[in-house]
GROMACS .gro file of C-alpha atoms in nm:
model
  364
    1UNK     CA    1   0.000   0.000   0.000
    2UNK     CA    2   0.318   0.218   0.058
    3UNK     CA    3   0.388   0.251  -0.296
    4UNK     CA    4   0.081   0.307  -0.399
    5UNK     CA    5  -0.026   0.552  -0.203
    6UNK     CA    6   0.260   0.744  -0.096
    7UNK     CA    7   0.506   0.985  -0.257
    8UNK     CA    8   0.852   0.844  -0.301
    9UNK     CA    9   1.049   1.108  -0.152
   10UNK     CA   10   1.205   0.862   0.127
   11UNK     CA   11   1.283   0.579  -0.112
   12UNK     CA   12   1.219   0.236   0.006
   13UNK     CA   13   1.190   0.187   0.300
   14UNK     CA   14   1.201  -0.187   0.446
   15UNK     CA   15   1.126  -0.161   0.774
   16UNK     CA   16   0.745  -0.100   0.964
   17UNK     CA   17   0.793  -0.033   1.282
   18UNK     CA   18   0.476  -0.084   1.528
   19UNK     CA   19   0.586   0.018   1.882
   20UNK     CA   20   0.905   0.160   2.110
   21UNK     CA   21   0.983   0.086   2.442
   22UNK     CA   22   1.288   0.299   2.595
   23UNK     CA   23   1.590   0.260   2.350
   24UNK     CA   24   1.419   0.001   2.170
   25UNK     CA   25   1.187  -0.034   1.823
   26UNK     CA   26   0.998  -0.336   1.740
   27UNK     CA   27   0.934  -0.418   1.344
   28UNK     CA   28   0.586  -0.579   1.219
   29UNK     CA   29   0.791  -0.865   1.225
   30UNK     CA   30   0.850  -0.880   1.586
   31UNK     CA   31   1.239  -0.799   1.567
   32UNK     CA   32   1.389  -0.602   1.806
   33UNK     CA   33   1.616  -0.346   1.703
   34UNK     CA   34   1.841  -0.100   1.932
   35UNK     CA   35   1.735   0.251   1.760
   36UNK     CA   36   2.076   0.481   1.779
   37UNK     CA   37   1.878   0.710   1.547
   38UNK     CA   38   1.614   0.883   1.828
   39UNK     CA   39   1.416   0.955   1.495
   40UNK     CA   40   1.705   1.148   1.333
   41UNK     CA   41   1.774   1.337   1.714
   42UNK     CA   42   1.397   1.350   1.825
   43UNK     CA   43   1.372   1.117   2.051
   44UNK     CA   44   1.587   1.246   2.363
   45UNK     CA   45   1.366   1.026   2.636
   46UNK     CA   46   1.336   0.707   2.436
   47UNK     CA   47   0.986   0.560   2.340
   48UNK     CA   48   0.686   0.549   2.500
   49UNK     CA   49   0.839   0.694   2.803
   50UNK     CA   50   0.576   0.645   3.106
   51UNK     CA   51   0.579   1.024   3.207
   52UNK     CA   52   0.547   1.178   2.907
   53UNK     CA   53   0.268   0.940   2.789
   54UNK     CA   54   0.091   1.028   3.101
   55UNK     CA   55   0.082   1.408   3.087
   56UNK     CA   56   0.018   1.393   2.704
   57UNK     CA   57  -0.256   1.156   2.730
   58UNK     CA   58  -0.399   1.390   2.996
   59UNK     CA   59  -0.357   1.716   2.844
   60UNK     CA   60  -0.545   1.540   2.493
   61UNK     CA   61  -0.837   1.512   2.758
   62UNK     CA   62  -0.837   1.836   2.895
   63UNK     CA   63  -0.736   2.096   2.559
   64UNK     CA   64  -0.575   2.020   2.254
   65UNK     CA   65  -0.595   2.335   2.045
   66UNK     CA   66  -0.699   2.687   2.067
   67UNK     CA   67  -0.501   2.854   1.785
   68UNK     CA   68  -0.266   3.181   1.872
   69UNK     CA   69  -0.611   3.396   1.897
   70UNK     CA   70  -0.577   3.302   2.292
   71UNK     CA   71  -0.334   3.230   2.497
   72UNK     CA   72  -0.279   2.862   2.724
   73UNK     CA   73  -0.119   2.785   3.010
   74UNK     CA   74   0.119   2.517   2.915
   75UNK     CA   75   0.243   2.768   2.595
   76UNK     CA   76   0.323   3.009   2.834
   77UNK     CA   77   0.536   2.832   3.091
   78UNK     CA   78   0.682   2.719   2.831
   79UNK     CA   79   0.823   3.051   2.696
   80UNK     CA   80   0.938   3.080   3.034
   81UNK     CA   81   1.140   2.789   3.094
   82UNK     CA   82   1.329   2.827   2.784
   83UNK     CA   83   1.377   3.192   2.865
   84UNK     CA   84   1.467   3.133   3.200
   85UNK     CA   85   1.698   2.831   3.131
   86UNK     CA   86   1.883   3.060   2.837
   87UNK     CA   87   2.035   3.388   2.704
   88UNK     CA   88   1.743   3.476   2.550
   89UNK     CA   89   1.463   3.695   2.672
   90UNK     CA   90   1.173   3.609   2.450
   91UNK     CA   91   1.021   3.319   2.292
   92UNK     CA   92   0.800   3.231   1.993
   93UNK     CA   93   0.697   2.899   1.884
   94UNK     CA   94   0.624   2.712   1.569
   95UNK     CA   95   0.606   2.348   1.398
   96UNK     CA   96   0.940   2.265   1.300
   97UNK     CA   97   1.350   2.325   1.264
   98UNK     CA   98   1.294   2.450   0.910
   99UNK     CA   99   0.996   2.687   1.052
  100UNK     CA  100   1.195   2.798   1.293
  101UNK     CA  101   1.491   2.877   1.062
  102UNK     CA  102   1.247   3.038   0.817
  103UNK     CA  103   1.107   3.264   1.141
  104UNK     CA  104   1.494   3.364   1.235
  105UNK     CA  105   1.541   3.491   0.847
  106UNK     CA  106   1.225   3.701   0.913
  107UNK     CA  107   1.317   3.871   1.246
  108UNK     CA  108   1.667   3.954   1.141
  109UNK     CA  109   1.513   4.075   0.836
  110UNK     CA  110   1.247   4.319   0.998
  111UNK     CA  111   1.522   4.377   1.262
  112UNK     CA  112   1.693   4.544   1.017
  113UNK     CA  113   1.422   4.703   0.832
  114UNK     CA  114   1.306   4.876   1.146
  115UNK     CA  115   1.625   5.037   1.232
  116UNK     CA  116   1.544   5.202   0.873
  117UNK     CA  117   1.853   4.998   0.717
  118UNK     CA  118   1.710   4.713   0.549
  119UNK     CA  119   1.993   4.451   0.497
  120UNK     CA  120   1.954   4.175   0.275
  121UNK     CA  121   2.270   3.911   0.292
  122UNK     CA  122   2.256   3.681   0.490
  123UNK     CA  123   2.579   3.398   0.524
  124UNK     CA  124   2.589   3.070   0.579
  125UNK     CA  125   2.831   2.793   0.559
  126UNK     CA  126   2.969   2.517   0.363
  127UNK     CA  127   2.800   2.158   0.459
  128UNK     CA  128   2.535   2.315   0.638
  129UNK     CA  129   2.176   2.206   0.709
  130UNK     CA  130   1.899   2.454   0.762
  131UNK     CA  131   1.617   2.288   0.628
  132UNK     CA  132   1.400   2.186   0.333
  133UNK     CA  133   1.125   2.480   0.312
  134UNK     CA  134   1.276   2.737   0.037
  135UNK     CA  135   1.449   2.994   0.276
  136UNK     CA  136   1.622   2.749   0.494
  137UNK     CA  137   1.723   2.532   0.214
  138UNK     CA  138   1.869   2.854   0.030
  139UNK     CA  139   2.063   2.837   0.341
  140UNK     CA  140   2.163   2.475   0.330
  141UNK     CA  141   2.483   2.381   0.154
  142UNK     CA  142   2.405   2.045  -0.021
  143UNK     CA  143   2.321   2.161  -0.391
  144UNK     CA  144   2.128   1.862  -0.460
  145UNK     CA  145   1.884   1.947  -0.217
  146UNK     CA  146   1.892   2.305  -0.408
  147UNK     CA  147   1.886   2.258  -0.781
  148UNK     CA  148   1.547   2.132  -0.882
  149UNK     CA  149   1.385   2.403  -0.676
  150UNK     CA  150   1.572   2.691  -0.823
  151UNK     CA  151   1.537   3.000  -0.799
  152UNK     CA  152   1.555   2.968  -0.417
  153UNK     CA  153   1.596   3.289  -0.185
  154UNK     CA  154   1.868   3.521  -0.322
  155UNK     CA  155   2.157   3.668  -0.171
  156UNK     CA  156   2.310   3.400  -0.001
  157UNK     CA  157   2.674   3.358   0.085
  158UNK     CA  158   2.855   3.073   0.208
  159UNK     CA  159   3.196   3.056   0.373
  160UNK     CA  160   3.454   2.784   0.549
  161UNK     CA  161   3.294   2.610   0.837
  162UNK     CA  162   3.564   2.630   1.133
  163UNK     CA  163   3.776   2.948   0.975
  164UNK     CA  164   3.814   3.168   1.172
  165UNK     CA  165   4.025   3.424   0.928
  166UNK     CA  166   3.876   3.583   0.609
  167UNK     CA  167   3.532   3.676   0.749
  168UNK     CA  168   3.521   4.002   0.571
  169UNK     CA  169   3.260   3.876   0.355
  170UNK     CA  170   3.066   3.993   0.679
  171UNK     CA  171   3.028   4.349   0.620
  172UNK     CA  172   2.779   4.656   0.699
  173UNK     CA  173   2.537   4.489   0.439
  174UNK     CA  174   2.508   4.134   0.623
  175UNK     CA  175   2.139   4.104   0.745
  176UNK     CA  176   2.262   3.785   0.964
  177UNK     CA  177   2.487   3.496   0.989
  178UNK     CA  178   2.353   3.123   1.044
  179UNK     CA  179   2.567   2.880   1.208
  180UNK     CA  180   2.501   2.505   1.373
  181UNK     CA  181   2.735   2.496   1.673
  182UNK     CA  182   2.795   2.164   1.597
  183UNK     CA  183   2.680   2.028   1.213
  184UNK     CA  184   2.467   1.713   1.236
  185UNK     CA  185   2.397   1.662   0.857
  186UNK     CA  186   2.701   1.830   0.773
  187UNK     CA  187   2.915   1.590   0.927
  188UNK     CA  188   2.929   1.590   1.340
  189UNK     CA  189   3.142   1.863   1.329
  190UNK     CA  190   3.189   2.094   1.633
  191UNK     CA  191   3.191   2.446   1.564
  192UNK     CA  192   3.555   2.537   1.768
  193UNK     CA  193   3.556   2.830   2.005
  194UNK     CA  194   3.808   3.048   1.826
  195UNK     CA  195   3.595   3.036   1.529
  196UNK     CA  196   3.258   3.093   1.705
  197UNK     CA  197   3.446   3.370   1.869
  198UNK     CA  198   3.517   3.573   1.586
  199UNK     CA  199   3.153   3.511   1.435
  200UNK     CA  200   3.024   3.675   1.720
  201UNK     CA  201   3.342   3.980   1.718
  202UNK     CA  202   3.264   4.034   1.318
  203UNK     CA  203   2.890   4.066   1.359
  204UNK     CA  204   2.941   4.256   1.659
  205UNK     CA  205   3.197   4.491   1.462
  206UNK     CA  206   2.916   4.512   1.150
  207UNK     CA  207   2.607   4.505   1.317
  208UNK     CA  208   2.490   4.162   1.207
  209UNK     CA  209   2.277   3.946   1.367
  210UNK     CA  210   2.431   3.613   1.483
  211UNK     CA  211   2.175   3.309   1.455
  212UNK     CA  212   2.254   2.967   1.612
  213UNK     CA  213   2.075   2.646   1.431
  214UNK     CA  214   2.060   2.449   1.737
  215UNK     CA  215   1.774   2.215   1.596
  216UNK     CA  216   2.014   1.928   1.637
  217UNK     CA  217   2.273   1.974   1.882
  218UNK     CA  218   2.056   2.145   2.112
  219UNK     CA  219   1.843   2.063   2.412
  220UNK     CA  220   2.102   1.846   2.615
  221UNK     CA  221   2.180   1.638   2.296
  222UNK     CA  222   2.587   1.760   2.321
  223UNK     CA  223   2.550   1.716   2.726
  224UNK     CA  224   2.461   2.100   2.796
  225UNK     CA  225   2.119   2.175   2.769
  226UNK     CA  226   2.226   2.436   2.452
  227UNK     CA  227   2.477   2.383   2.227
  228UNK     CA  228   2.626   2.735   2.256
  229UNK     CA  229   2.712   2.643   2.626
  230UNK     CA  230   3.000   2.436   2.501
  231UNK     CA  231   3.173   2.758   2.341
  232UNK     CA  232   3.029   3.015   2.566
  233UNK     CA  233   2.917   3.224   2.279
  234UNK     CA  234   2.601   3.327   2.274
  235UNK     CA  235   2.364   3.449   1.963
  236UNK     CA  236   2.097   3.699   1.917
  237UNK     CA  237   1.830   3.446   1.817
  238UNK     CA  238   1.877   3.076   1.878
  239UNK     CA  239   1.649   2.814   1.690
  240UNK     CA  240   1.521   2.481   1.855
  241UNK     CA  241   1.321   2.198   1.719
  242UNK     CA  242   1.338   1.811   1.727
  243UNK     CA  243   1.354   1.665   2.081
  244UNK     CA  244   1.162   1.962   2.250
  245UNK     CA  245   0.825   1.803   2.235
  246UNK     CA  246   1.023   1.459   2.270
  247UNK     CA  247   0.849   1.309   1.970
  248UNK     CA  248   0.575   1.566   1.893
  249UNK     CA  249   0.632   1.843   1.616
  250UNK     CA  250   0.755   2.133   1.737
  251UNK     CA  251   0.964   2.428   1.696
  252UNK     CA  252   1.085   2.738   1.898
  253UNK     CA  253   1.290   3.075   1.837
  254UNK     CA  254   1.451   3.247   2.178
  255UNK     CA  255   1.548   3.609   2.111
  256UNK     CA  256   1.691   3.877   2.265
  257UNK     CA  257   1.465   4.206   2.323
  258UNK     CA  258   1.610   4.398   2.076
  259UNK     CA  259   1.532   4.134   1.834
  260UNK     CA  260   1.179   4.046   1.976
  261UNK     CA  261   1.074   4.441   2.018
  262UNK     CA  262   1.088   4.440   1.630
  263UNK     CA  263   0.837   4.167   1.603
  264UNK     CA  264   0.485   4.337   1.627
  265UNK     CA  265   0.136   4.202   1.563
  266UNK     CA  266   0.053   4.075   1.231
  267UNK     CA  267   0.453   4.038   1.167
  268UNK     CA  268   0.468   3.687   1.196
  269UNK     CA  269   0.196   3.394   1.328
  270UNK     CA  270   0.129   3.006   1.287
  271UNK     CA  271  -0.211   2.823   1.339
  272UNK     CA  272  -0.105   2.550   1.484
  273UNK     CA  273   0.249   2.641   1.650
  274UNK     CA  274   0.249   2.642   2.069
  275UNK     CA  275  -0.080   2.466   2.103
  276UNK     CA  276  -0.148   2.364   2.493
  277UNK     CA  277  -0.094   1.960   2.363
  278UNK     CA  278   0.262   1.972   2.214
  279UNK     CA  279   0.340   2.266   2.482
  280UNK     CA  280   0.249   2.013   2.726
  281UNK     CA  281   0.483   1.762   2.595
  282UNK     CA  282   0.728   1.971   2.586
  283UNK     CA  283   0.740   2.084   2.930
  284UNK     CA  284   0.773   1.743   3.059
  285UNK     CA  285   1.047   1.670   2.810
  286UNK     CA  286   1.225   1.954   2.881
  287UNK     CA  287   1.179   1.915   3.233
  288UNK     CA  288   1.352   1.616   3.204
  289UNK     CA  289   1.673   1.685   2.951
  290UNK     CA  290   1.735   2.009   3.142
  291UNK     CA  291   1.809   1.772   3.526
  292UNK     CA  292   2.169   1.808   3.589
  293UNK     CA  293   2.211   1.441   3.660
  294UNK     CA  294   2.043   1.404   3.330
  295UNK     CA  295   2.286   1.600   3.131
  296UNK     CA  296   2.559   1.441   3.335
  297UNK     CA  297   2.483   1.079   3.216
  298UNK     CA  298   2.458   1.228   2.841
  299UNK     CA  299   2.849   1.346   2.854
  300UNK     CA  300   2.929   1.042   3.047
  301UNK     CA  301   2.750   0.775   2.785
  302UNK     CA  302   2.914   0.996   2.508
  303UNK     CA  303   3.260   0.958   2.696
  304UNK     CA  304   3.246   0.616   2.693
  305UNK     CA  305   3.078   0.584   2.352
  306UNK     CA  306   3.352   0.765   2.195
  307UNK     CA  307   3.640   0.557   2.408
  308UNK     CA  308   3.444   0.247   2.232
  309UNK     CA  309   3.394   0.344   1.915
  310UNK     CA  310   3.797   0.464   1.862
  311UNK     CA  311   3.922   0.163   2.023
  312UNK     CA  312   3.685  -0.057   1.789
  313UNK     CA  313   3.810   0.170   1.479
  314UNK     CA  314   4.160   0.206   1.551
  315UNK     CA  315   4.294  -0.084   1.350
  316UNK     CA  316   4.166   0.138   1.042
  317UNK     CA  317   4.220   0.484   1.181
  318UNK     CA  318   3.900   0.613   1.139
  319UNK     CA  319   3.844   0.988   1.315
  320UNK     CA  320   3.543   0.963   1.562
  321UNK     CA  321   3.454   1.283   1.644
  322UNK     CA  322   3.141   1.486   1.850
  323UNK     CA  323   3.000   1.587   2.190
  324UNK     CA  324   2.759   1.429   2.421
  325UNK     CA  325   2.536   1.178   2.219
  326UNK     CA  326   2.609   1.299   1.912
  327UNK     CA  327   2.887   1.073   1.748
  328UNK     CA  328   3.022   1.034   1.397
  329UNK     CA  329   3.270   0.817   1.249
  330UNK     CA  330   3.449   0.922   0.928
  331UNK     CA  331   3.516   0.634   0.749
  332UNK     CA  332   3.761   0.639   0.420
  333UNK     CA  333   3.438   0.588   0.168
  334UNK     CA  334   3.066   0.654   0.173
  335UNK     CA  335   3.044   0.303   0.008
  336UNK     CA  336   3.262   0.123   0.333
  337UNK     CA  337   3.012   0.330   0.547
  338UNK     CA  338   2.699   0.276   0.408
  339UNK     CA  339   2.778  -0.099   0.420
  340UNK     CA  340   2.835  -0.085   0.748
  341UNK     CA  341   2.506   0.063   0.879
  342UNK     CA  342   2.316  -0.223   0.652
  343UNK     CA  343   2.522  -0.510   0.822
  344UNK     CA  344   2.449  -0.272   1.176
  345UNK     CA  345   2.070  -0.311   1.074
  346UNK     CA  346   2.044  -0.621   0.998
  347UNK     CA  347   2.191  -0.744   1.319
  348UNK     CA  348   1.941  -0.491   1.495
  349UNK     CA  349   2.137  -0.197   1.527
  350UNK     CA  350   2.016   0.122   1.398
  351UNK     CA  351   2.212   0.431   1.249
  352UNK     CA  352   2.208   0.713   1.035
  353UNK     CA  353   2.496   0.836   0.799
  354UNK     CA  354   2.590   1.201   0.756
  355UNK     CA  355   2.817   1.483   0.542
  356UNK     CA  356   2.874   1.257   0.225
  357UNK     CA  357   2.762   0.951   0.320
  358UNK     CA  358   3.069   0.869   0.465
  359UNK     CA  359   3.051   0.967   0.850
  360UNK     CA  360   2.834   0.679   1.085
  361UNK     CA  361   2.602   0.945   1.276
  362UNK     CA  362   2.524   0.783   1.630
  363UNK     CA  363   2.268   0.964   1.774
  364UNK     CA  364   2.117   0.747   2.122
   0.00000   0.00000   0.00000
């Protein structure tokens, strides 16, 4: 029934699953299979998690949606927890990393505008992902993703991820820069300090505003709650998405005033985004990834993942690299690596591959 009555944008897939329990996905088969893929980073508290069942189940009997013509409780403690738990000092929700990514384009846009000096370049760079809706992806790197949807979102530049020298291209007519402290599709590549250092010096020097993607690495995924915590760098608008709800869609944007004042009514709005069900969810979940004993056992599983994974490489000198549960190892070909997450499958051991094919993304 698959092919028949579903698009083909996945490929084949081979595998139904029908239930989760904790770090664990069962096929329609039966088989049991040890998911290292959290649903590409989503799911940070494992499946089916008792808690989170609980409050969602109750919170589907009590209000699911209003829409953003009122307010609800759980959107609004929401805002405040993240707010509280961050640099930022505002909050607005929506549906998804690639919403949120479209919403930062938009603030640092009007942010701009405002001031009565509308900027339009905005930088990016090479092997990143922003997402798949046509601003973010004018953002992303990969020009396969790009070239049957051209023309996408002009005025896009993209430099060396890591260098720290040449950032000129940053000048008085930069709008904003977009950066993923650490690149999950990219790679699992961390971001070093002395390069998110003089991101945040240039725009700083040229009045840019500095966006972190942390859709992926954030939300206790590198074993800090935010990704930016690693580097001590902070942004003017931060994006959020997959394991905030801990399974349910979801995305968020945390701003600083000066960015937020900008953003009046009628300037930006969802239908669906911050609803009191997902906002429910995700104050549980991020109740839970935020516990400093929580975030504790993330560095130390990563620790030990990494001491594994080099020690079971070494004979072929493969780089493993990351932070926290995010892991890659870059193997010599895409072919050698995409061979071994098939024989990992098929042993019941799920993984995902990353940057071009050839870096094994672990992602518990």
């Amino acid at each position: 029934d698959a092919e028949r009555y579903l698009m083909n944008n996945y490929g084949k897939r081979g595998l139904v699953m029908t239930r989760g329990e904790g770090h664990r996905l069962f096929d329609s088969d039966g088989k049991s299979y040890l998911d290292f893929t959290a649903g590409i980073a989503v799911n940070c508290i494992g499946h089916s998690d008792a808690g989170w069942s609980k409050v969602v189940a109750e919170q589907a009997g009590t209000l699911v949606h209003t829409s953003n013509l009122y307010l609800n409780v759980e959107q609004v403690a929401l805002g405040k927890r993240l707010v509280e738990l961050s640099f930022a000092d505002k909050a607005f929700f929506c549906n998804s990393g690639t919403e949120a990514n479209e919403a930062a384009i938009k603030f640092s846009r009007k942010f701009h505008s405002d001031a009565g000096k509308p900027r339009e370049k905005l930088i990016a760079f090479e092997n990143s992902f922003h997402g798949r809706t046509m601003g973010a992806l004018a953002l992303t790197w990969k020009e396969a993703y790009k070239k049957p949807f051209q023309p996408l979102m002009p005025s896009v530049d993209f430099l060396p991820f890591n260098v720290a020298e040449g950032l000129e291209a940053i000048d008085e007519s930069t709008c904003a820069v977009i950066v993923e402290p650490m690149q999950g599709e990219g790679g699992v590549v961390p971001a070093t300090l002395e390069f998110l250092t003089a991101l945040r010096k240039r725009c700083d020097e040229v009045g840019a505003l500095l966006i972190f993607d942390e859709v992926q690495c954030g939300l206790g995924r590198t074993g800090r709650l935010f990704g930016y915590e690693l580097s001590g760098v902070t942004p003017d608008i931060m994006t959020l998405a997959k394991p905030l709800a801990g399974g349910l869609p979801i995305g968020a944007v945390l701003t600083l005033d000066k960015v937020a004042d900008v953003i009046t009514p009628g300037a930006h709005g969802s239908t669906f985004a911050g609803a009191p069900l997902v906002c429910a969810a995700a104050n549980y979940t991020l109740g839970r990834v935020s516990d400093k004993a929580f975030l504790a056992n993330v560095c130390a599983m990563g620790e030990r993942l990494r001491d594994g994974l080099r020690e079971l490489f070494k004979p072929h000198d493969f780089q493993v690299r990351g932070e926290g549960l995010l892991v890659g190892v870059v193997f010599d070909t895409a072919e050698r690596c995409g061979a071994v997450q098939k024989a990992a499958q098929e042993r019941g051991l799920l993984v995902l591959t990353a940057g071009a094919g050839n870096v094994l993304r672990i992602a518990p």
